[in-house]
CSV table of C-alpha atoms in Angstrom, one decimal:
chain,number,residue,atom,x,y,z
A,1,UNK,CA,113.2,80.6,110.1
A,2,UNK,CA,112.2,84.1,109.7
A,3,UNK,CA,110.7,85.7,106.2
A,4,UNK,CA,109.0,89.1,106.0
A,5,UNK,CA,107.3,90.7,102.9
A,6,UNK,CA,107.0,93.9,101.9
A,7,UNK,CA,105.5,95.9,99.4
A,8,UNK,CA,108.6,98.7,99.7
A,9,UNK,CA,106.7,101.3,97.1
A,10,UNK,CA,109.6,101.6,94.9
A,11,UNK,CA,113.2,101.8,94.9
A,12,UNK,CA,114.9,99.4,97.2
A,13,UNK,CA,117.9,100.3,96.5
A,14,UNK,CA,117.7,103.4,99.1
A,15,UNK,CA,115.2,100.8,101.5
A,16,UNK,CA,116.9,97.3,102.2
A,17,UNK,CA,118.8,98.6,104.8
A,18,UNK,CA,115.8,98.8,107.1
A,19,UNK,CA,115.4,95.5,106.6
A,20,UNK,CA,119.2,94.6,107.4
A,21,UNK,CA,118.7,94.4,111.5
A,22,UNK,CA,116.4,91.8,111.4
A,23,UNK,CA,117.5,88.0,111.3
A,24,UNK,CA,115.4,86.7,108.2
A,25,UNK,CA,116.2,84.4,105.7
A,26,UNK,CA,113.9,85.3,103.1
A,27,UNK,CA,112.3,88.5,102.0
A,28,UNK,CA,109.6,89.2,99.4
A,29,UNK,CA,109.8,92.3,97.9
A,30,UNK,CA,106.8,94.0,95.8
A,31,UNK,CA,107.5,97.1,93.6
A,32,UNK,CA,111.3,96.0,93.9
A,33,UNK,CA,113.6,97.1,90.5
A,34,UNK,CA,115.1,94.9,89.2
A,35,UNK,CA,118.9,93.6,91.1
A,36,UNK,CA,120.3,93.6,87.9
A,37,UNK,CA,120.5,96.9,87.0
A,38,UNK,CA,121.4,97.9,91.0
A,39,UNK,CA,124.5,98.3,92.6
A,40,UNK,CA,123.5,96.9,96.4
A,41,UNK,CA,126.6,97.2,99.4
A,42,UNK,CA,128.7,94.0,99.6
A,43,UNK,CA,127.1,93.6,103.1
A,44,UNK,CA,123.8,93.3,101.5
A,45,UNK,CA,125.1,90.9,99.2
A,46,UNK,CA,126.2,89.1,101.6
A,47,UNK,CA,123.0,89.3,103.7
A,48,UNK,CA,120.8,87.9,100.8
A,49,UNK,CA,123.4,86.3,98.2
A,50,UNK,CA,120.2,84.9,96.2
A,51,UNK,CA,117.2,86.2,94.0
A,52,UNK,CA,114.6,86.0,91.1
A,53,UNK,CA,112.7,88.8,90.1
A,54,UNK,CA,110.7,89.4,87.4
A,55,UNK,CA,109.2,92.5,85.8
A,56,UNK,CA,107.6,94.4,82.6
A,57,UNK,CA,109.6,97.9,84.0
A,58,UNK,CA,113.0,97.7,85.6
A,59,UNK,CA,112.0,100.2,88.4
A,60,UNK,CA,108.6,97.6,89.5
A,61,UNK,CA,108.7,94.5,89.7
A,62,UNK,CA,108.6,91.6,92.5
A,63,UNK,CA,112.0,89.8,93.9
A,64,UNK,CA,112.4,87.3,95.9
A,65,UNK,CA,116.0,87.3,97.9
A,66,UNK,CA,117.0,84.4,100.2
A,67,UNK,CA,120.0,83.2,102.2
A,68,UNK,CA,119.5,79.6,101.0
A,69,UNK,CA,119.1,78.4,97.1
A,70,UNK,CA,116.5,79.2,95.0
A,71,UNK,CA,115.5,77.5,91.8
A,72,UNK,CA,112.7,78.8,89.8
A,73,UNK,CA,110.3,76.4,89.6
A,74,UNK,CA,108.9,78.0,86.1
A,75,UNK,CA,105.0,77.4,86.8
A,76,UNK,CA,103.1,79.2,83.8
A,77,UNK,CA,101.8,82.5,84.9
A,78,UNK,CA,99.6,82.6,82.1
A,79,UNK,CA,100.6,86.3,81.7
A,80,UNK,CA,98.9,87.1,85.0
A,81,UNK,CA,101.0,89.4,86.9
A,82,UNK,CA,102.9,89.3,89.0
A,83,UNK,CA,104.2,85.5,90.1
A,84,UNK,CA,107.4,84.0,91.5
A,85,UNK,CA,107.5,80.1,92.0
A,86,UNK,CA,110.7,78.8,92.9
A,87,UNK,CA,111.8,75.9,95.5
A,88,UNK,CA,113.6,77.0,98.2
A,89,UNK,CA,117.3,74.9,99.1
A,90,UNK,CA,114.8,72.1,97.6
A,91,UNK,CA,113.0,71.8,101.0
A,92,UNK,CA,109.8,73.7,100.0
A,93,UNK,CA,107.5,76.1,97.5
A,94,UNK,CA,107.4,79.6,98.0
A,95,UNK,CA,105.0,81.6,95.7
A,96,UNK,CA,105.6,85.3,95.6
A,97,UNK,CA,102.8,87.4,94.7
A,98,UNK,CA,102.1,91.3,93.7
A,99,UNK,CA,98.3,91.2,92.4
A,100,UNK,CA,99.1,93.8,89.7
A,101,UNK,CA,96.0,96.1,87.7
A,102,UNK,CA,97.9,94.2,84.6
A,103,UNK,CA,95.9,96.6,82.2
A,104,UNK,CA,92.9,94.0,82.5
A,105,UNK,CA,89.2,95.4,83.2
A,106,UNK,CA,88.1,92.2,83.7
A,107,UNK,CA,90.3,90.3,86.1
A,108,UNK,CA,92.4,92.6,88.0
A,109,UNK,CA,94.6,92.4,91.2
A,110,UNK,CA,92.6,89.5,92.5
A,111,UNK,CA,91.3,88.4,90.0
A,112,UNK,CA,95.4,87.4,88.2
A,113,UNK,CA,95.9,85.5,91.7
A,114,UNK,CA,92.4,83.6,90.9
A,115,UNK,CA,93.3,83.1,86.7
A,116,UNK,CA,96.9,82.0,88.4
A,117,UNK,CA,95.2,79.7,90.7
A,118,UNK,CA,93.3,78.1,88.2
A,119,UNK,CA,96.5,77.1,86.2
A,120,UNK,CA,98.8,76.0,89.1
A,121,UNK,CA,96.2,74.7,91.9
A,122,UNK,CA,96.8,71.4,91.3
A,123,UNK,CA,100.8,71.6,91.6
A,124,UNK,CA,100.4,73.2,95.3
A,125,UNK,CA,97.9,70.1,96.1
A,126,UNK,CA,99.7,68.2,99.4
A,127,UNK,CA,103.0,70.7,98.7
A,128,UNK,CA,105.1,72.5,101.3
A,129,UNK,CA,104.1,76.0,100.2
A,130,UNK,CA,104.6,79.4,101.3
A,131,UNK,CA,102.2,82.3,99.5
A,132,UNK,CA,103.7,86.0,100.5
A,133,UNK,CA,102.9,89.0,98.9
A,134,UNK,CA,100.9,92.3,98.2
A,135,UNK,CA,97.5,91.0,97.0
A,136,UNK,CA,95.6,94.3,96.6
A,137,UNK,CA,92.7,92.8,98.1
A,138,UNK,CA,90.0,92.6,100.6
A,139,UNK,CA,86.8,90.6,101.4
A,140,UNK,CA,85.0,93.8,101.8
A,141,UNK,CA,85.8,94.5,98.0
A,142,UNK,CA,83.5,91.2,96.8
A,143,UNK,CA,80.9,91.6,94.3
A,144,UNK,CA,77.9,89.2,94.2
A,145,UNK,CA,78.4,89.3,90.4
A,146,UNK,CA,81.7,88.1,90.4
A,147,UNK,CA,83.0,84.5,90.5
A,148,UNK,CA,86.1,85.3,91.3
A,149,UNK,CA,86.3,87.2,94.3
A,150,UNK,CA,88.6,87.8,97.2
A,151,UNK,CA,86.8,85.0,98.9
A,152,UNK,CA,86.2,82.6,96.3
A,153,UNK,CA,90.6,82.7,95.7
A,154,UNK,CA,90.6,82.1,100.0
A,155,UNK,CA,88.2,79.5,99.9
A,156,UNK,CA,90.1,78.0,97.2
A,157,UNK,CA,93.1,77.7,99.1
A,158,UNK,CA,91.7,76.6,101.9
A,159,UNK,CA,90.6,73.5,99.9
A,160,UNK,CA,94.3,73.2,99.1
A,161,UNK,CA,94.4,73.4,103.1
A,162,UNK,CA,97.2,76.5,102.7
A,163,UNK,CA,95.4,79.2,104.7
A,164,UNK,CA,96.3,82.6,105.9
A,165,UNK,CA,98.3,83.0,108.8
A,166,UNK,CA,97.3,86.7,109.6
A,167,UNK,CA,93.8,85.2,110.8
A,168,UNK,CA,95.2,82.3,111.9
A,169,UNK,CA,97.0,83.8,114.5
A,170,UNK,CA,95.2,86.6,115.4
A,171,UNK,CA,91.8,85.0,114.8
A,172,UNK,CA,90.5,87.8,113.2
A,173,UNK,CA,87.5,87.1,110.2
A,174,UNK,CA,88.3,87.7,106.8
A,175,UNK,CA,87.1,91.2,106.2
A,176,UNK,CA,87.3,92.3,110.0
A,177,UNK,CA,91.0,92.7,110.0
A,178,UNK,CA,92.1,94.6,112.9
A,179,UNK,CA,95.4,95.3,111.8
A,180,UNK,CA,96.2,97.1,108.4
A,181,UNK,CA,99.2,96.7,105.8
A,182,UNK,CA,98.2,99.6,103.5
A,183,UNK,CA,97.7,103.2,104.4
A,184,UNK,CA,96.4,104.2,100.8
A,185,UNK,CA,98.9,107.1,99.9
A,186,UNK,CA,100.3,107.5,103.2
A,187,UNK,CA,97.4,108.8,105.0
A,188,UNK,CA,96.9,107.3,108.2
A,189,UNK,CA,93.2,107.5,107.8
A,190,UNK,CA,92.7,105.2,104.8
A,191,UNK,CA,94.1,101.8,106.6
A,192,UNK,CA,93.1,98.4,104.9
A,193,UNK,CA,94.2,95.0,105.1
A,194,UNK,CA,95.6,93.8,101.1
A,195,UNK,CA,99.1,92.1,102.0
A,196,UNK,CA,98.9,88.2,102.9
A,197,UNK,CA,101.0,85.2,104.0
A,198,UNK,CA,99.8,82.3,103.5
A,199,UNK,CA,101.1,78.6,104.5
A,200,UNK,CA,100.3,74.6,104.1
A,201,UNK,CA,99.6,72.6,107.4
A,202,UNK,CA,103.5,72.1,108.4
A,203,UNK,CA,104.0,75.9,108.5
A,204,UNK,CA,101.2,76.8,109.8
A,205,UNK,CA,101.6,74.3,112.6
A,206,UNK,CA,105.4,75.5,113.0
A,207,UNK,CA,104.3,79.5,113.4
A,208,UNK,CA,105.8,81.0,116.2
A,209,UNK,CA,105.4,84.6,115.6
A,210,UNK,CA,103.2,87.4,113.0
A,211,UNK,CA,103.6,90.6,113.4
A,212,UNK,CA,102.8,94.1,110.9
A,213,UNK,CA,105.3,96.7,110.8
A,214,UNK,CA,104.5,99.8,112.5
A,215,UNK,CA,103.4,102.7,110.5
A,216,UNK,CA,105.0,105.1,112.8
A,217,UNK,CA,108.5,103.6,111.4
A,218,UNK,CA,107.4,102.6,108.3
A,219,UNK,CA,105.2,104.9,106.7
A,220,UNK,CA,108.4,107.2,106.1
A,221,UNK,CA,109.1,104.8,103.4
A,222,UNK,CA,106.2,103.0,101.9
A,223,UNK,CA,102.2,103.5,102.3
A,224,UNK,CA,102.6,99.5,103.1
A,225,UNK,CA,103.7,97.8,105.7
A,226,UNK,CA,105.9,94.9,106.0
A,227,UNK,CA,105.2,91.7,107.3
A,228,UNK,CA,107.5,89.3,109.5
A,229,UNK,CA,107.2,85.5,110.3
A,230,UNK,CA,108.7,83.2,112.5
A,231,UNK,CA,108.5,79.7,111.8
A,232,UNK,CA,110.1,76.7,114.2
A,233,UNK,CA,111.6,74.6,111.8
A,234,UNK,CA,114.8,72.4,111.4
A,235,UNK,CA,117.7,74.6,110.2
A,236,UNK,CA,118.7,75.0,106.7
A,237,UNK,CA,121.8,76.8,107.3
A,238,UNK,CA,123.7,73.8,106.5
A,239,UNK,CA,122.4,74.4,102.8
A,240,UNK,CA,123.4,77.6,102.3
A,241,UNK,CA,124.9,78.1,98.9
């Protein structure tokens, strides 16, 4: 099974076709408008027949778009922006994620996923989950007077044993990332690390592959990069609906 997400900096409308050679079954799109109110090719359609999104604007939102079923699971967000929960063909969780400013001074980007957190936690306890998405944040952005840090979300999950596959596979430290997903407005010399998938123990033990786009294809059309994942697992095709 093969998922990417991708923060695709606005209109995907003129963008899913670079996602269209790769052989995935689910993609998380951040800063997606909404399909509603978009006319995609039949061939796109047909590629990923199935979606949520949700949204304050039309033109940015997050969508999740899958081969298989998808039913929303309807966890509360709380208000905290932005969240998709839904079970996929009713084999497993997948929580989308774009950490949004959310006109909040005191709990912004991370700090939604850590309000989030605190309302759902215990519904991802010993769950199948899948967390994918633009989080807008970094280790190296903790304070010491915050509670609710980049690390204390991490840590958090990690007690949920869901944990990110970035460092598990490349065994890179939280903070030390060697690989970005942002170039901050493009510019090759402002690279940081803010996009994340993260997994419970039977994906993580099922990884195959994790890999980050390349910025000399990708930065023609987003400042981040996409993020692709390769998971042995039993196939769902059989489910498709």
């Amino acid at each position: 099974m093969n998922i990417i997400s991708w923060n695709c900096n606005g209109a995907f409308r003129k963008k899913y076709k670079y996602l269209m050679e790769y052989n995935c079954e689910i993609v998380v799109i951040q800063e997606c408008e909404d399909p509603n109110t978009v006319n995609y090719s039949e061939e796109f359609k047909t590629f990923m027949p199935n979606f949520i999104w949700v949204g304050d604007n039309k033109n940015r939102g997050l969508a999740v778009f899958s081969k298989y079923t998808l039913n929303d699971n309807l966890w509360d967000t709380g208000g905290n922006k932005y969240f998709i929960s839904c079970k996929v063909n009713n084999e497993f969780n997948l929580l989308g994620v774009w950490c949004h400013k959310a006109n909040s001074e005191t709990f912004p980007y991370i700090g939604q996923m850590w309000r989030y957190l605190q309302i759902n936690k215990e519904k991802m306890r010993d769950k199948d989950i899948l967390i994918c998405g633009d989080f807008n944040s970094n280790k190296i952005w903790d304070r010491r007077s915050r509670w609710w840090n980049h690390s204390d979300v991490f840590n958090e999950l990690e007690e949920l044993n869901i944990k990110s596959l970035y460092h598990q596979y490349y065994k890179d430290e939280q903070g030390k990332e060697t690989i970005p997903t942002l170039y901050h407005t493009k510019n090759i010399e402002k690279p940081y690390h803010v996009d994340y998938i993260l997994a419970s123990e039977k994906f993580c033990d099922s990884l195959l592959n994790f890999k980050i786009g390349d910025p000399k294809k990708w930065l023609e059309v987003s400042d981040h990069m996409p993020i692709f994942v390769e998971f042995k697992t039993r196939d769902l095709s059989k489910n498709y609906k």
